[in-house]
Amino acid sequence: MRLTAIRLVDIRGFAGEHVVPIDAGLTVLMGPNNVGKTTLLRAPFLGVPPSRAMGGIAGFARSAGGSCAVAVQLELSADEVPGLLGFTLARVDDILVPNGGRDVPLHHCGQFTNWKQAPRVELGMRWAGGSVERVLRLLGDPGAYVEITPGNVPTAVVGKRSGQARADHGWFDAAWQTLESGRLPAATFAYWEHNPVNDDWLQQPVTRRCLGTREDRLQEVLTFLRLKFPGEFTRIDDAVRRALPELNGIDFLDSGSSFAYRPGFVLPTRPRAPLARESVGAGVWSFLCIMAAARSAKATGARVLFLDEPHLHLHPGLERLLVEELVDPKKWDDEPLQIVMSTHSPTFVNAAAEQGTLHVLGWRDRAKGELEFKTLPAGAGIESVLGPFVRPSDVLYASAVVFVEGPSDVGALRMLARHVGAPPDVRFVPLREADAMKSELGRYFSVIAQARGPGIHTPAVLVLDADKKATYEAAWDKLERDRDPRKMSPLGVVFAGQDGNDLESCFCDARFLSAYFAGGGTSSSSSVRVIRKFLARIKETGDKASKGCTAIRALHAKLLGENDNDGTKLDDLEKLMAFYLKSPEAAHAATVRTRLEPLEQALKALRGV
C-alpha cells in the first residue's frame, strides 16, 4: 500500500478541490506560517475516532454550515484489495459503467484497463447537510472514477461524462467497516509533532507510538520496542551512535524502582555515565524522539509518517543525518516509510527537491482568502531551470535574487552589485536552459514569492543578453499574464549589452579598451587600430563570431598573447568589470557607464534605492 495523494475540498483555507501528490519517499510542505501545512498533515486523520478531538471534519469546513471533504488516494497490491475493500479483483468484472451509450465491465473502459493490475482507490469522508458520509472511489486514469457511498446508487465519472454505475453494495461492507472504525488511517498513518495539544485522535487504536517529546511516552515506546521488536530498538541505538559519536548509544537509567526507569544516553566512559533528558540538548532529545516515532511506526504496521516541523532544535548537521536515517532504503530493509513533513529547514527543502517532492504552500493573493500549493520539480527537473550547482534553498530563502544567463556572468555582476550597494546576501542564480527563461521562469519566480509570503517583499532581477531580446519577448507575448516575467512585480527584466548583442559588448568601446589594454602593458597608440578592427566585427546577429565576448577574447589573444579559447571568458568579464569599477567616472569609461546604467539601476532597486 502506498499513499499517492491527499484530496481536500473546501477545507479551511483550501477553497475548492486540491489534490496534493505524495512522493513514494520524501514529501516536504513549506511556506510561511499559518498557510495550512499542519491542516494538510492532519487531514488524513479526520477519520480516526474520536475525531471530535480535532473538532471533527465539520470543524475543518471552510465555512460554517458548508460542505467539505477529505480523502486519501492509495495504490494497493492485489493481495490488499480483499481485506480493505471486501471483494476480490475478480468482482471488478461485475462493476458496470456507462460507456458509449451502454454499460460495460469496468476493465473494458479505457480509463480502467489496468485497474486490476494496479488497483488505485480513494477512501474519504464528506461533510454535507449536517452529517458525515463515507466515500469510496475506484480511481482510473486522471479524472475517471467510480464513486460508491452507503445506500446510494454508484456514480461513474469518465472524462466529461458521468452516469450511474451498477455494483452490489454488499461487496463493500469491509470498506465501510474500515472507514467507520478509522482503522485505515490509524493503523497505516503515524503522526509526530513536538508538543501535541491533544493526542487522543492519534492514539486509537494504536497506542505504542511516539507522538511527541514527552518523556513518559518515549519510555513506553522504547520499552515496547526493546521487548517486542529488539531489532528496531537496536537500530535507534545505532542511529544515535552514528549521529552523536560522543555518546555510546541509548539505555534506560535505573532510579531505584522497577517502574521509575528513564530513557537516556550513555557516555563512553567506565563505569558508564548515564545522561537523562535534562543533561542533553533539546536537539539531541528531539532526534531520539523522531527516530523512536519512525521505528515504532514501522513496527506497528504504519506505511506513512507525518512530521510537523521536525527541524526545531536540530543542528543543520543533525538534520542531514536525520534525512539519511529516514529515507535510506538500506536502513529499512528496502521498505522505508513514506515521509511527509512540514518544515522551513533548508536541509529538508533541498532533500525534497533533490530526491522527493517539494510543495510550496501560500496564499493565492494578498487578501489571504484562499490557499494554494505549487510544486517544485525534483532532481533533473530543478536542474534544468536553476542549474546543477544551485540548491533550491539558496533561492527560496534569499532576501533578493538575480537570475543570469550563465555562470560566467555571476562574478562580474556580483562586483557591480557590491559597487552600487545592493544587499550583501543577494543570490546570483545562473539559469541553465533558455527555454526555462522563455516559458518557465515566471512560474518559478511565483513559487519563490509564495514561499516567502505575500507580505514579504522579494525583489529580483532577470539579466539577459540583449541579443536574445526579440526571441524572449516573442515567447513571453504568448504567455498568460501570471507567467510573463515582464509583468511579475517585483521581478525586473534587464537586457544588458549593446542592442542585439551580449553583456560583454557593454565594454566594447575603443577608448575604454585602449585604456584597459594599456594597463596590461600594450601601447595605447599601437592598440587602437587593432581594437577598432575587431570591434567592427560586432554586429546584431546570432552568429557567435559577431558577439562582444568573441571580440574581447580575440583582443586578449592579439594584444596580450593569451590563448584564444572559451575557457577564459569568465576571467575576461571579471577583469573588465574590475577595471571599470576602479574609475567609473573617468573619461574613457563614459560610454561603458551609459551602457551599464540600466543594470546598475536594477541592482540598486534590490535595496530599495
Short mmCIF file of C-alpha atoms in Angstrom, two decimals, residues 236-251 264-269 272-275:
data_model
loop_
_atom_site.label_atom_id
_atom_site.label_comp_id
_atom_site.label_asym_id
_atom_site.label_seq_id
_atom_site.Cartn_x
_atom_site.Cartn_y
_atom_site.Cartn_z
CA ILE A 236 17.55 3.50 17.08
CA ASP A 237 20.65 2.90 19.19
CA ASP A 238 22.79 2.61 16.04
CA ALA A 239 21.33 5.83 14.62
CA VAL A 240 22.18 7.71 17.81
CA ARG A 241 25.74 6.37 17.72
CA ARG A 242 26.17 7.44 14.09
CA ALA A 243 24.72 10.90 14.61
CA LEU A 244 26.28 11.55 18.02
CA PRO A 245 29.64 9.77 18.25
CA GLU A 246 30.34 11.45 21.59
CA LEU A 247 27.63 9.21 23.04
CA ASN A 248 27.65 5.46 23.43
CA GLY A 249 24.04 4.95 22.41
CA ILE A 250 20.86 4.85 24.49
CA ASP A 251 19.80 2.93 27.57
CA GLY A 264 18.59 8.36 28.42
CA PHE A 265 22.01 8.39 26.82
CA VAL A 266 25.26 6.73 27.78
CA LEU A 267 28.73 8.27 27.71
CA PRO A 268 31.61 6.05 26.53
CA THR A 269 33.32 6.01 29.94
CA ARG A 272 29.24 4.16 32.02
CA ALA A 273 27.88 7.57 32.88
CA PRO A 274 24.14 7.97 32.24
CA LEU A 275 22.65 11.19 30.87
#
